[in-house]
Short mmCIF file of C-alpha atoms and ligand atoms in Angstrom, two decimals:
data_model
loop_
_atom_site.label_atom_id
_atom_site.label_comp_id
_atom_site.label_asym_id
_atom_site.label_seq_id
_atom_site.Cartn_x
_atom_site.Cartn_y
_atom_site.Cartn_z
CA UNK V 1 21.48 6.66 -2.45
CA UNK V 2 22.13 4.27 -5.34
CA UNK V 3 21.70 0.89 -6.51
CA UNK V 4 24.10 -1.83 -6.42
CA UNK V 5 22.13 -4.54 -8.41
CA UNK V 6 20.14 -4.25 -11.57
CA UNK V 7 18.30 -7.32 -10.59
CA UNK V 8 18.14 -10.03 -7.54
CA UNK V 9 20.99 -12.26 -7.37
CA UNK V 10 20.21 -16.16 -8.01
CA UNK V 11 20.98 -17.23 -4.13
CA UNK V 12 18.43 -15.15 -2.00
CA UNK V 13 20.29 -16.00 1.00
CA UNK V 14 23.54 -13.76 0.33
CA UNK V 15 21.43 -10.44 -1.06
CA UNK V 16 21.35 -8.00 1.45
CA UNK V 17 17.93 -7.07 3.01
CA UNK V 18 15.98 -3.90 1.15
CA UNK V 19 16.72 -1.25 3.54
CA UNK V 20 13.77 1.35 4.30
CA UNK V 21 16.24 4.26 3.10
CA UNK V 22 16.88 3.10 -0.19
CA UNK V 23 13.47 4.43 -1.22
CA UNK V 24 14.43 7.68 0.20
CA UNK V 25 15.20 9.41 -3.26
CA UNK V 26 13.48 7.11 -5.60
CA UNK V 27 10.18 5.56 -4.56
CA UNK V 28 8.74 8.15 -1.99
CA UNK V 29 10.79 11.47 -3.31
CA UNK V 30 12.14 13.83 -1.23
CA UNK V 31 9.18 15.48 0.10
CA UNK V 32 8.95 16.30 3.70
CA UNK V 33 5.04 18.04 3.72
CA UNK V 34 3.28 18.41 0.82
CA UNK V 35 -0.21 19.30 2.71
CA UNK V 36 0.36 22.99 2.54
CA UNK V 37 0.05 22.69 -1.26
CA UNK V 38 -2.52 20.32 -1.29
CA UNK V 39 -4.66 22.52 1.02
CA UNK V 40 -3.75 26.02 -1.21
CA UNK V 41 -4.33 24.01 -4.35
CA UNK V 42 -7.63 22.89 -2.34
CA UNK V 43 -8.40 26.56 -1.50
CA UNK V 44 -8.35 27.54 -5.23
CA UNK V 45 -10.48 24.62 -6.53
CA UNK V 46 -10.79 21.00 -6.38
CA UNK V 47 -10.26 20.17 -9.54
CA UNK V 48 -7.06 21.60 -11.88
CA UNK V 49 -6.29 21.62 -15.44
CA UNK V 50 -3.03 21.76 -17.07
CA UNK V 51 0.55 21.19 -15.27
CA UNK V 52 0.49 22.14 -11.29
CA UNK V 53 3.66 22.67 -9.30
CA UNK V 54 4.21 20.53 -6.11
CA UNK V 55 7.50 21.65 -5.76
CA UNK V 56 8.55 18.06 -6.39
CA UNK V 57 8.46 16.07 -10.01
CA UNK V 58 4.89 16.83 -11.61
CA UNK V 59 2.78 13.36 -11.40
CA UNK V 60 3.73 12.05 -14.47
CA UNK V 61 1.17 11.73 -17.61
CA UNK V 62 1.60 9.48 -20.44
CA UNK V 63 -0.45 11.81 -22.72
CA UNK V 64 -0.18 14.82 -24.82
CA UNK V 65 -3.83 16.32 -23.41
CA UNK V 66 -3.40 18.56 -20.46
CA UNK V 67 -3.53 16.69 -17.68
CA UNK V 68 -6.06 17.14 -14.63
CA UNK V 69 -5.70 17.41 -10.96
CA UNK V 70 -8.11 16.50 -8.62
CA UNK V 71 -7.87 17.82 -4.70
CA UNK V 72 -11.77 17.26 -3.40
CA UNK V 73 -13.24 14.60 -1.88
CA UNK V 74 -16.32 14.65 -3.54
CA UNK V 75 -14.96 15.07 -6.64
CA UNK V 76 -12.28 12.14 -6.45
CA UNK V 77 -15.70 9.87 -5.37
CA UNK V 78 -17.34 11.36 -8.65
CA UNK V 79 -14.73 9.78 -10.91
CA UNK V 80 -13.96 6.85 -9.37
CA UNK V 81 -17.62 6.00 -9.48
CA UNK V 82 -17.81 7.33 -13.06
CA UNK V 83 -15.21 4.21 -14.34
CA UNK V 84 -17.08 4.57 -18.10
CA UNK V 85 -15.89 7.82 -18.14
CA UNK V 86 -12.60 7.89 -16.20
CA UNK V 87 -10.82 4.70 -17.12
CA UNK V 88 -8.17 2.64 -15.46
CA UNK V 89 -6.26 1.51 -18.83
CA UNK V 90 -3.95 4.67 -17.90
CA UNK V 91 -2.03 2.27 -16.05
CA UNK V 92 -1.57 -0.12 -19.13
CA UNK V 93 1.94 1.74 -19.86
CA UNK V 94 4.31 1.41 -17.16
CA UNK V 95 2.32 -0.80 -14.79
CA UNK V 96 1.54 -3.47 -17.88
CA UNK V 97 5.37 -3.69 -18.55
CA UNK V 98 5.82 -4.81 -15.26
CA UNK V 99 3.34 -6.64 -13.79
CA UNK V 100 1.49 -7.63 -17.16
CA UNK V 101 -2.10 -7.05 -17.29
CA UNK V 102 -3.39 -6.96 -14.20
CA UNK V 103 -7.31 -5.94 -12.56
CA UNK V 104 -5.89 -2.32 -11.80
CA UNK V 105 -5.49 -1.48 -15.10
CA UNK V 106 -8.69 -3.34 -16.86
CA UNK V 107 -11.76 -1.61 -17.57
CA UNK V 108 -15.72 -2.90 -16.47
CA UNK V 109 -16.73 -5.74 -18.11
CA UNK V 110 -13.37 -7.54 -18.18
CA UNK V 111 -12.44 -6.07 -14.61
CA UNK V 112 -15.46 -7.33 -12.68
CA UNK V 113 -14.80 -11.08 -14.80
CA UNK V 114 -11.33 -11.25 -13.22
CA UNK V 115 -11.99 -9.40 -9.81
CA UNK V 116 -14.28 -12.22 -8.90
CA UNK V 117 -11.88 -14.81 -9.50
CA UNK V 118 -9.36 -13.98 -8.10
CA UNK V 119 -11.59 -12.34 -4.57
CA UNK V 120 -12.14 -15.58 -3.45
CA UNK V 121 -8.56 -16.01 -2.08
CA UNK V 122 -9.20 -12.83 0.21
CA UNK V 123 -12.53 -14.26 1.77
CA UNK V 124 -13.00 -13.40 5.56
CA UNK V 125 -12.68 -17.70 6.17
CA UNK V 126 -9.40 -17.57 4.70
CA UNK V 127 -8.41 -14.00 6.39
CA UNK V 128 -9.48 -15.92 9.96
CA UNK V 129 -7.12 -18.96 9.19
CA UNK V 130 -4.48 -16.48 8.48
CA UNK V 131 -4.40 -14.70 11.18
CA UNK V 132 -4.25 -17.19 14.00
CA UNK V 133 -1.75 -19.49 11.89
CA UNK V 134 0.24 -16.78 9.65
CA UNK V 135 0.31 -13.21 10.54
CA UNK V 136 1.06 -13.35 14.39
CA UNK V 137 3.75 -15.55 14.52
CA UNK V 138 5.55 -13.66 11.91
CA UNK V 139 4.86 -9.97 13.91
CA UNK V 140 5.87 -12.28 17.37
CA UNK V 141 9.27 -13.79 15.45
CA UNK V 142 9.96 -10.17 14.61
CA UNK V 143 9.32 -9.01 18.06
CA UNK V 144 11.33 -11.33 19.49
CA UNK V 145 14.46 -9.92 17.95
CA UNK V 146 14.13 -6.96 19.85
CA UNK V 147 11.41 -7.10 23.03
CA UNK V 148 14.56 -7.52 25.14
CA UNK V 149 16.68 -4.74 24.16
CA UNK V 150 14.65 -1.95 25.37
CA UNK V 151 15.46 -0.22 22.10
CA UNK V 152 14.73 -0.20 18.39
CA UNK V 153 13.79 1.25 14.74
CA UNK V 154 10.12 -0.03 14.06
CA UNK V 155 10.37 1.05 10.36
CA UNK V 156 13.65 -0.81 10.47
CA UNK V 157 12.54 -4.00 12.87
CA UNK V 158 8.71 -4.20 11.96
CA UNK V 159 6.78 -2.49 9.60
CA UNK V 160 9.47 -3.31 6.92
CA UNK V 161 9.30 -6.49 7.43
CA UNK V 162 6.08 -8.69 8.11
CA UNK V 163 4.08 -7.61 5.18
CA UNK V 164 6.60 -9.66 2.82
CA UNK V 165 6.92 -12.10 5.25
CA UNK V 166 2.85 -12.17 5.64
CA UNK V 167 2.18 -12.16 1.68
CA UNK V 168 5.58 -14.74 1.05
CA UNK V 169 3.63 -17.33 3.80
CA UNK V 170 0.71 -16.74 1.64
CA UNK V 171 2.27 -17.57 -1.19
CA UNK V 172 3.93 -20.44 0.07
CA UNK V 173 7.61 -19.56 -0.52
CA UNK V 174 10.60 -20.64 1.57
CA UNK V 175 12.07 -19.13 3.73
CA UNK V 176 14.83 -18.26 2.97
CA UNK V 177 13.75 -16.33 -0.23
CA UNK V 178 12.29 -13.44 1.95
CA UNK V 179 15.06 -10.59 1.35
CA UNK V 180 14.82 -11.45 -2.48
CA UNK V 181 10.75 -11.12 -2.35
CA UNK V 182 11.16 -7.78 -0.39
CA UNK V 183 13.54 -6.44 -3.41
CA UNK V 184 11.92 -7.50 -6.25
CA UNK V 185 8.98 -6.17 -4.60
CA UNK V 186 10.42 -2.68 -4.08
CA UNK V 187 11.95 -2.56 -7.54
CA UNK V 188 8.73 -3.56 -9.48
CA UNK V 189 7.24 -0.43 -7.52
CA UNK V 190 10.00 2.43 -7.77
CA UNK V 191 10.00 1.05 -12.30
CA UNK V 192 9.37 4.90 -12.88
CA UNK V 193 12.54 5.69 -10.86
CA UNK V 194 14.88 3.25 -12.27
CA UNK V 195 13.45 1.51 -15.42
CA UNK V 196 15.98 -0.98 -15.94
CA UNK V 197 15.87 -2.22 -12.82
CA UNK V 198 12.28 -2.73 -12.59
CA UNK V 199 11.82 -4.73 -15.40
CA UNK V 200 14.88 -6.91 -14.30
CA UNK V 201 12.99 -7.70 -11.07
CA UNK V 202 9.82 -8.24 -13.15
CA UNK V 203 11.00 -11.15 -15.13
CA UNK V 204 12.87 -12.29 -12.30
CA UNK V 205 9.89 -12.63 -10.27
CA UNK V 206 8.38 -13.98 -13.28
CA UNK V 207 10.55 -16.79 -13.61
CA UNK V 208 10.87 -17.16 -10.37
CA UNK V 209 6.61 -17.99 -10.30
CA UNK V 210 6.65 -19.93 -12.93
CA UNK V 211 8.59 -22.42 -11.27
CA UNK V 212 6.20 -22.38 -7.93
CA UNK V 213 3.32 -22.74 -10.55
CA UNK V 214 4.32 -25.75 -11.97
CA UNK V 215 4.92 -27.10 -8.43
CA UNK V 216 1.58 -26.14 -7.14
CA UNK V 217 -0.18 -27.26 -10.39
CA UNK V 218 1.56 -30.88 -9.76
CA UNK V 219 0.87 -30.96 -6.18
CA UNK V 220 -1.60 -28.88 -4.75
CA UNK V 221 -0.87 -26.99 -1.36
CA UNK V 222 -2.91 -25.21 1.23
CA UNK V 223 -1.77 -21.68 -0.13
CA UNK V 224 -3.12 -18.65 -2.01
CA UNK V 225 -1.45 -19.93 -5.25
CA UNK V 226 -3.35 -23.34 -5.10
CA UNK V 227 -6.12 -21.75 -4.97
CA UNK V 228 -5.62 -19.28 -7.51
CA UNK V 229 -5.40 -22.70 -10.03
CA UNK V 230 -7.97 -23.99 -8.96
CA UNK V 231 -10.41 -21.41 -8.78
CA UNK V 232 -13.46 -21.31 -11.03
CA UNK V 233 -16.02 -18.43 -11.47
CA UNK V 234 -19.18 -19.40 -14.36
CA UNK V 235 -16.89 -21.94 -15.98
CA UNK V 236 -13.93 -19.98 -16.17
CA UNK V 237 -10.60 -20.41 -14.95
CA UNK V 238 -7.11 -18.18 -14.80
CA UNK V 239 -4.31 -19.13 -16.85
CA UNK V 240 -1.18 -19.07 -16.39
CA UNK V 241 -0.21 -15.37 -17.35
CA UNK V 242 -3.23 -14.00 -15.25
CA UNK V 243 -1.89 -15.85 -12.46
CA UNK V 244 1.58 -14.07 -12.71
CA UNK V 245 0.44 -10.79 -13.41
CA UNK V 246 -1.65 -10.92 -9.93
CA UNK V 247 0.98 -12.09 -8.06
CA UNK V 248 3.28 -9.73 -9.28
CA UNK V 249 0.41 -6.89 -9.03
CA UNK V 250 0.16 -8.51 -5.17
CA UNK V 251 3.97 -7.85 -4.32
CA UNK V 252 3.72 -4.59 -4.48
CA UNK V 253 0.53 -3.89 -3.53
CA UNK V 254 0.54 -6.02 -0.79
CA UNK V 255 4.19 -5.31 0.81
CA UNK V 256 4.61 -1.96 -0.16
CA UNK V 257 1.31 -0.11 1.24
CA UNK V 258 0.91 -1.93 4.40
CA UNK V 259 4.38 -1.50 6.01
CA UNK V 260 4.04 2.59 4.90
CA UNK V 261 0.47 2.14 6.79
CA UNK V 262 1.74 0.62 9.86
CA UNK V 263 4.54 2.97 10.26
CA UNK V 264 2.52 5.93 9.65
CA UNK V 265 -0.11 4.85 12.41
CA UNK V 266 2.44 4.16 15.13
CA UNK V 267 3.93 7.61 13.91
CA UNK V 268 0.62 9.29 14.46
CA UNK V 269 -0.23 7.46 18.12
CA UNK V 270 4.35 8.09 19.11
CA UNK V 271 3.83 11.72 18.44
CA UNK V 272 0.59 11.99 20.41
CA UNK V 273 0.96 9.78 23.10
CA UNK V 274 -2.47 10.22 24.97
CA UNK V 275 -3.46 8.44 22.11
CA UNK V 276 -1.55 6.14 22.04
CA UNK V 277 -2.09 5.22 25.94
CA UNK V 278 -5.52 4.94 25.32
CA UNK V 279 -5.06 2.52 22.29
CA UNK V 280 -2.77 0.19 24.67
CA UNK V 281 -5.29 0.34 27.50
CA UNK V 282 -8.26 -0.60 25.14
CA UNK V 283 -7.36 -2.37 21.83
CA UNK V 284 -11.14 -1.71 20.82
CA UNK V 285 -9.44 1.42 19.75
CA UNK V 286 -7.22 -0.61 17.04
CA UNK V 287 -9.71 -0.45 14.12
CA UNK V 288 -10.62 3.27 14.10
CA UNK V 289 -6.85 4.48 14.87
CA UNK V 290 -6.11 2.58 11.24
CA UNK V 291 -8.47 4.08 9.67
CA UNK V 292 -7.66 7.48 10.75
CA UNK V 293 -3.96 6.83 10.10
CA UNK V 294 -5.30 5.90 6.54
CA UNK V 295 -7.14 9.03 6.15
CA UNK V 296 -4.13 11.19 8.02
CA UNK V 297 -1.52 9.67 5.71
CA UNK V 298 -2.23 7.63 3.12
CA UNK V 299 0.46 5.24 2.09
CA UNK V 300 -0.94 5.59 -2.06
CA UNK V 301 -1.36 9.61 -2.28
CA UNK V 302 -1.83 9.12 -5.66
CA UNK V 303 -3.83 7.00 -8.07
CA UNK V 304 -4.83 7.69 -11.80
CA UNK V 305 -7.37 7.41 -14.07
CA UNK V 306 -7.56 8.91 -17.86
CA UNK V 307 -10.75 10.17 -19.35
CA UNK V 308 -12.56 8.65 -22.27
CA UNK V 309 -14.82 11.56 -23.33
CA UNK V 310 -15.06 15.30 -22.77
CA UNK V 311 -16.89 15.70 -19.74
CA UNK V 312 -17.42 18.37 -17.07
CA UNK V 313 -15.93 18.00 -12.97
CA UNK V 314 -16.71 20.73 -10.71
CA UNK V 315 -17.43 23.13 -13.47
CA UNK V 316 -14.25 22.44 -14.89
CA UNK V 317 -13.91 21.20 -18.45
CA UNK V 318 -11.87 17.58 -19.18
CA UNK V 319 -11.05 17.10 -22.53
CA UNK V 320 -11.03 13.28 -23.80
CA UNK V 321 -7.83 12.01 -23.16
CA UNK V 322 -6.46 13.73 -19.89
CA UNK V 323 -4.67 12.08 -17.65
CA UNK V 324 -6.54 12.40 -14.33
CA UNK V 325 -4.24 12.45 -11.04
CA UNK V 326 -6.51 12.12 -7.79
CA UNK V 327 -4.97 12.67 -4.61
CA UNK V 328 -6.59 10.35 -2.08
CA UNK V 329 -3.88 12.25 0.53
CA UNK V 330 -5.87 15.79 -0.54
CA UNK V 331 -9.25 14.19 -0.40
CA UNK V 332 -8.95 12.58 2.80
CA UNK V 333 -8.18 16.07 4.24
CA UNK V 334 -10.56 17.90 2.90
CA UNK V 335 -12.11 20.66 5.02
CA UNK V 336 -15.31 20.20 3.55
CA UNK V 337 -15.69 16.84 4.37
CA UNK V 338 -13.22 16.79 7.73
CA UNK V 339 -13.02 18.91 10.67
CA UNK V 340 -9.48 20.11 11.49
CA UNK V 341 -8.17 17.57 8.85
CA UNK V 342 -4.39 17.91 9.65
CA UNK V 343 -4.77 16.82 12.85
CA UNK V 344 -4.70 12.97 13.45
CA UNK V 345 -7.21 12.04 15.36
CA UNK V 346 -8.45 8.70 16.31
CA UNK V 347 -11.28 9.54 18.27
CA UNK V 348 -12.94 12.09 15.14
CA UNK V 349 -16.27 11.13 13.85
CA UNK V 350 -16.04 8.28 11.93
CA UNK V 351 -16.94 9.01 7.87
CA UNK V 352 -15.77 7.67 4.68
CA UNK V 353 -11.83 8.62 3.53
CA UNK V 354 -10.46 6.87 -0.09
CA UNK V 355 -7.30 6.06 1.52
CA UNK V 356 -7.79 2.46 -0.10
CA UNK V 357 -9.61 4.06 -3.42
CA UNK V 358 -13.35 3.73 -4.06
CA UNK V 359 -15.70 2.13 -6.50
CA UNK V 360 -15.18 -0.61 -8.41
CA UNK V 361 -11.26 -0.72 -7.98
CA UNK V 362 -11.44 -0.52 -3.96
CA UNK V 363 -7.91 -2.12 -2.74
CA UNK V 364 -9.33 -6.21 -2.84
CA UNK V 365 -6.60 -6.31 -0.15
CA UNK V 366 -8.03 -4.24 2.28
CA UNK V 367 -9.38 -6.35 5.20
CA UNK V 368 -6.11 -8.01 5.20
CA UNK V 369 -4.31 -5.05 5.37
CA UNK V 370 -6.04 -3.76 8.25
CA UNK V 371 -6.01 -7.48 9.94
CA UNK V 372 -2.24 -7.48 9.39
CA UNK V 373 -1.77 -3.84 11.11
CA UNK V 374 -4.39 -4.66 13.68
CA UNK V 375 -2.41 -8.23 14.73
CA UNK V 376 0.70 -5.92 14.34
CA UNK V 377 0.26 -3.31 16.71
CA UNK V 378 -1.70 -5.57 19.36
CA UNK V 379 1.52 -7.99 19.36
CA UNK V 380 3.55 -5.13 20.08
CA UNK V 381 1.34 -3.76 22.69
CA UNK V 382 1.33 -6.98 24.38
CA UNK V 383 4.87 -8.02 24.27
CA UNK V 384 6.89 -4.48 25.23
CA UNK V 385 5.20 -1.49 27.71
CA UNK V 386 6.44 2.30 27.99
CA UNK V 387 6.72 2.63 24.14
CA UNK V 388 7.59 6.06 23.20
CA UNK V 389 9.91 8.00 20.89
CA UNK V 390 13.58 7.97 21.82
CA UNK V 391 14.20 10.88 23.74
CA UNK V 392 16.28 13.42 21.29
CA UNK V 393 15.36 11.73 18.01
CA UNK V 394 15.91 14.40 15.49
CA UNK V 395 14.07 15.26 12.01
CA UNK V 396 11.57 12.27 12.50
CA UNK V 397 8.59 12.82 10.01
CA UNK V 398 6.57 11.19 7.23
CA UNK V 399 7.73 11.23 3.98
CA UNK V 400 7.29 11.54 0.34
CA UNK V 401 4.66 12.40 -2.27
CA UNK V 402 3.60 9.56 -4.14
CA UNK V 403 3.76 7.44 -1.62
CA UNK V 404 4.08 8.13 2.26
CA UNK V 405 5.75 6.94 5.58
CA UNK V 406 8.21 7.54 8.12
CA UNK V 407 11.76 5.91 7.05
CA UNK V 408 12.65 5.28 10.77
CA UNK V 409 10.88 5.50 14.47
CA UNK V 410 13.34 4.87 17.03
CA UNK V 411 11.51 4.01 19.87
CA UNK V 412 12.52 3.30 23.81
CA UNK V 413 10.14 0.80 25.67
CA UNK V 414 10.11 -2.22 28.77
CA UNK V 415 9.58 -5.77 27.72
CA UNK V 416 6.62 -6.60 28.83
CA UNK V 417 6.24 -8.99 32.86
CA UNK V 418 4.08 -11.75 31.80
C1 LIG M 501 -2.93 -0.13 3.96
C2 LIG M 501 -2.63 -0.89 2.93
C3 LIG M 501 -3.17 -0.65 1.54
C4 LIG M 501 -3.55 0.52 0.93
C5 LIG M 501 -3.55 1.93 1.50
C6 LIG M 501 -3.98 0.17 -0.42
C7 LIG M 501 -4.46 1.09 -1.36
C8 LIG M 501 -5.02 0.73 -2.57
C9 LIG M 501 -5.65 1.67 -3.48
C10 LIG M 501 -5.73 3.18 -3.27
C11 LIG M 501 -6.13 0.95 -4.54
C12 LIG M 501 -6.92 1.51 -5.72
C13 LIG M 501 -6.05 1.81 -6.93
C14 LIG M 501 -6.84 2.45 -8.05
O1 LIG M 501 -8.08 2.48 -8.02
O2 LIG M 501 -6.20 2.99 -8.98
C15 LIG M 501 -5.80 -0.43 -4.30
C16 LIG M 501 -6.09 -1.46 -5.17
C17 LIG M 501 -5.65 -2.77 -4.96
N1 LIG M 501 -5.03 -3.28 -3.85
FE1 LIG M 501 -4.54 -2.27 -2.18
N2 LIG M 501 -3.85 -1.19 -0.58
C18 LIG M 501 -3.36 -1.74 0.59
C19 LIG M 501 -3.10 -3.06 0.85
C20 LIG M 501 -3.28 -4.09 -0.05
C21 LIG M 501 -3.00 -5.49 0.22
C22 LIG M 501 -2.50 -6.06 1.54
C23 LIG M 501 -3.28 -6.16 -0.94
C24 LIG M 501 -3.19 -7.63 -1.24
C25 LIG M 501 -2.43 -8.47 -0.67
C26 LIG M 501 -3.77 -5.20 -1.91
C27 LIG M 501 -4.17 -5.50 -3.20
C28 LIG M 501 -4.78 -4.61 -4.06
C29 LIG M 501 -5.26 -5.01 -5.38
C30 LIG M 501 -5.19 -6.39 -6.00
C31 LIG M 501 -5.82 -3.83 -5.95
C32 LIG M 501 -6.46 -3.71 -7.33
C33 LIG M 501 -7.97 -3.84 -7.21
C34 LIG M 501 -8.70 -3.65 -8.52
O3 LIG M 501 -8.14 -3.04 -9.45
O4 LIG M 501 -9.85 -4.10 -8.62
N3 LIG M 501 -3.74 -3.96 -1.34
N4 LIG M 501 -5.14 -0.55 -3.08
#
């Protein structure tokens, strides 16, 4: 697959929709399963130094120290706890090009400083409002261009879609820049697979903010970027820059993760469908089958972190200055910590996974993440009945390494008699 446009055309009404299978070769890579390797790799140790093959493009390290590996659960909680130790400016190279300096990639005290300014736009107050006025009528206008056709792709249909449409309400864009948000979005993500273009979508976003900004900043509106001016934490405020750099941090981290989430938990419940009739008969259910798709199949396999000092993990020595790749996907299946850890599962014990990270860094958007799937999944539930995989659907399976989800689910289903 290749790409037509180095960067977003000016009218966002005549670019084609991002379409879930351009990431096939470049965001996710081409990896079908990489748990066997995770679980050898797991078998040998939980924590690796020096190159490991995963039979796909190494993670890649931005330093000449050996770089480290970490496969445990308890050992991926001991570093992200230990954030003097294991910092976050590892992401100041590709990520700062793109997004500018943004809370992933600051270290404590400066992190905390900006964290709590810019938390206050996720309170649960807010998260109520936009859930009633926001997220379910963009999952029920989505729904509505299929419920009657008895047929559909819920990668292609859904998931896809109401995350961008979800975070570009929030935002208070129009309308009819949606496709444009969903690209620039996509390209700011997949930078390390096409550089160019992911710095082309970067200022373009940029520019595009800037002008939304100065809008909001003249005329206050009930949205997230209103508030972002005119929050105020001990007498400080964000400027302009900081407000960019979240936004564009938000784009990705707010479109990208949630639509792999959603379509890896309706994977999960299509391909084990006493599951998923018992989530349809009791939407109780909802919260713990997230979670456990979370834990199953983590949209962010991988984070990073680079260590400050020579230090000691699991008996294994770090020098200073190792890159430090933790994979949340090989944590959350630990067999130390899980039972039969392969297996989704939404009725398993309920116990901590770092699907969303840990510590200090913990995704901020988390509750609306879940909120978003949760409002998802009940609206289809409600709206179409007999949902199952389309008889004869062939080679249907998460995928990738870096990042995870099914690039179609073709599904059969009634519209639901109200
Ligand atoms: C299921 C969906 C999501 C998953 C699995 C996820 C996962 C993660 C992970 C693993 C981190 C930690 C990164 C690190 O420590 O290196 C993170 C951080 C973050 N996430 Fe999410 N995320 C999701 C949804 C969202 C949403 C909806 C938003 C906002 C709209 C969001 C905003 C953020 C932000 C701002 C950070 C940086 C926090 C900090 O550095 O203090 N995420 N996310």
């Amino acid at each position: 697959m290749s790409f037509t446009t180095t960067g977003p055309k000016a009218d966002g009404g005549t670019l084609a929709p991002f379409d879930p299978h351009e990431l096939q070769d470049t965001v996710a890579g081409d990896v079908v399963d990489p748990f066997p390797r995770l679980a050898e790799l797991r078998r040998q140790g939980p924590v690796h130094l020096g190159d490991i093959d995963l039979g796909d493009e190494p993670p890649q390290h931005y330093s000449n120290v050996q770089p480290v590996t970490v496969v445990g659960f308890d050992e991926c909680v001991q570093v992200l706890k230990d954030h003097e130790t294991f910092s976050s400016t590892v992401y100041d190279g590709v990520i700062g090009t793109v997004m500018g300096r943004t809370i992933l990639q600051m270290d404590e005290p400066e992190h905390r400083m900006q964290r709590a300014l810019v938390s206050p736009a996720f309170r649960t107050k807010v998260l109520e409002r936009w859930e009633e006025g926001l997220v379910r009528l963009v999952v029920d206008e989505l729904i509505d261009g299929f419920a009657d056709r008895g047929h559909a792709d819920l990668v292609k249909e859904l998931t896809f879609n109401f995350p961008v449409q979800v975070i570009a309400r929030i935002l208070g864009v129009p309308r009819s820049d949606y496709p444009r948000f969903q690209r620039w979005a996509m390209e700011i993500i997949s930078v390390a697979a096409n550089w160019d273009r992911g710095v082309a979508s970067s200022l373009a976003l940029r520019d595009y903010l800037s002008g939304v900004l100065a809008e909001r900043r003249a005329e206050p509106a009930d949205d997230l970027i209103s508030e972002l001016v005119n929050v105020e934490v001990d007498g400080q405020k964000l400027d302009d820059e900081e407000i960019f750099s979240f936004l564009r941090l938000l784009l990705p981290a707010g479109v990208e993760t949630t639509y792999r989430a959603s379509g890896s938990l309706l994977f999960g419940l299509l391909t084990n469908p006493d599951q998923l009739q018992a989530v349809v008969a009791d939407r109780s259910l909802l919260p713990q089958a997230i979670e456990e798709a979370i834990r199953w199949e983590p949209p962010v396999t991988l984070i990073l972190r680079r260590s400050m000092k020579e230090t000691e993990l699991a008996g294994v020595k770090i020098p200073a200055g190792a890159d430090v790749a933790l994979f949340l996907g090989a944590a959350n299946r630990d067999e130390r910590k899980y039972s039969d850890p392969d297996k989704f599962d939404i009725f398993r014990e309920s116990k901590q996974h770092v699907g969303f990270g840990f510590g200090v860094h913990v995704c901020l958007g988390m509750h609306l993440a879940r909120m978003e799937t949760r409002v998802a999944l009940n609206a289809l539930f409600d709206r179409v009945t007999d949902l199952q995989l389309e008889p004869g659907a062939e080679d249907l399976h998460v995928h990738g390494m870096a990042f995870r989800s099914p690039l179609s689910l073709p599904v059969t289903f009634k519209a639901a008699q109200h």
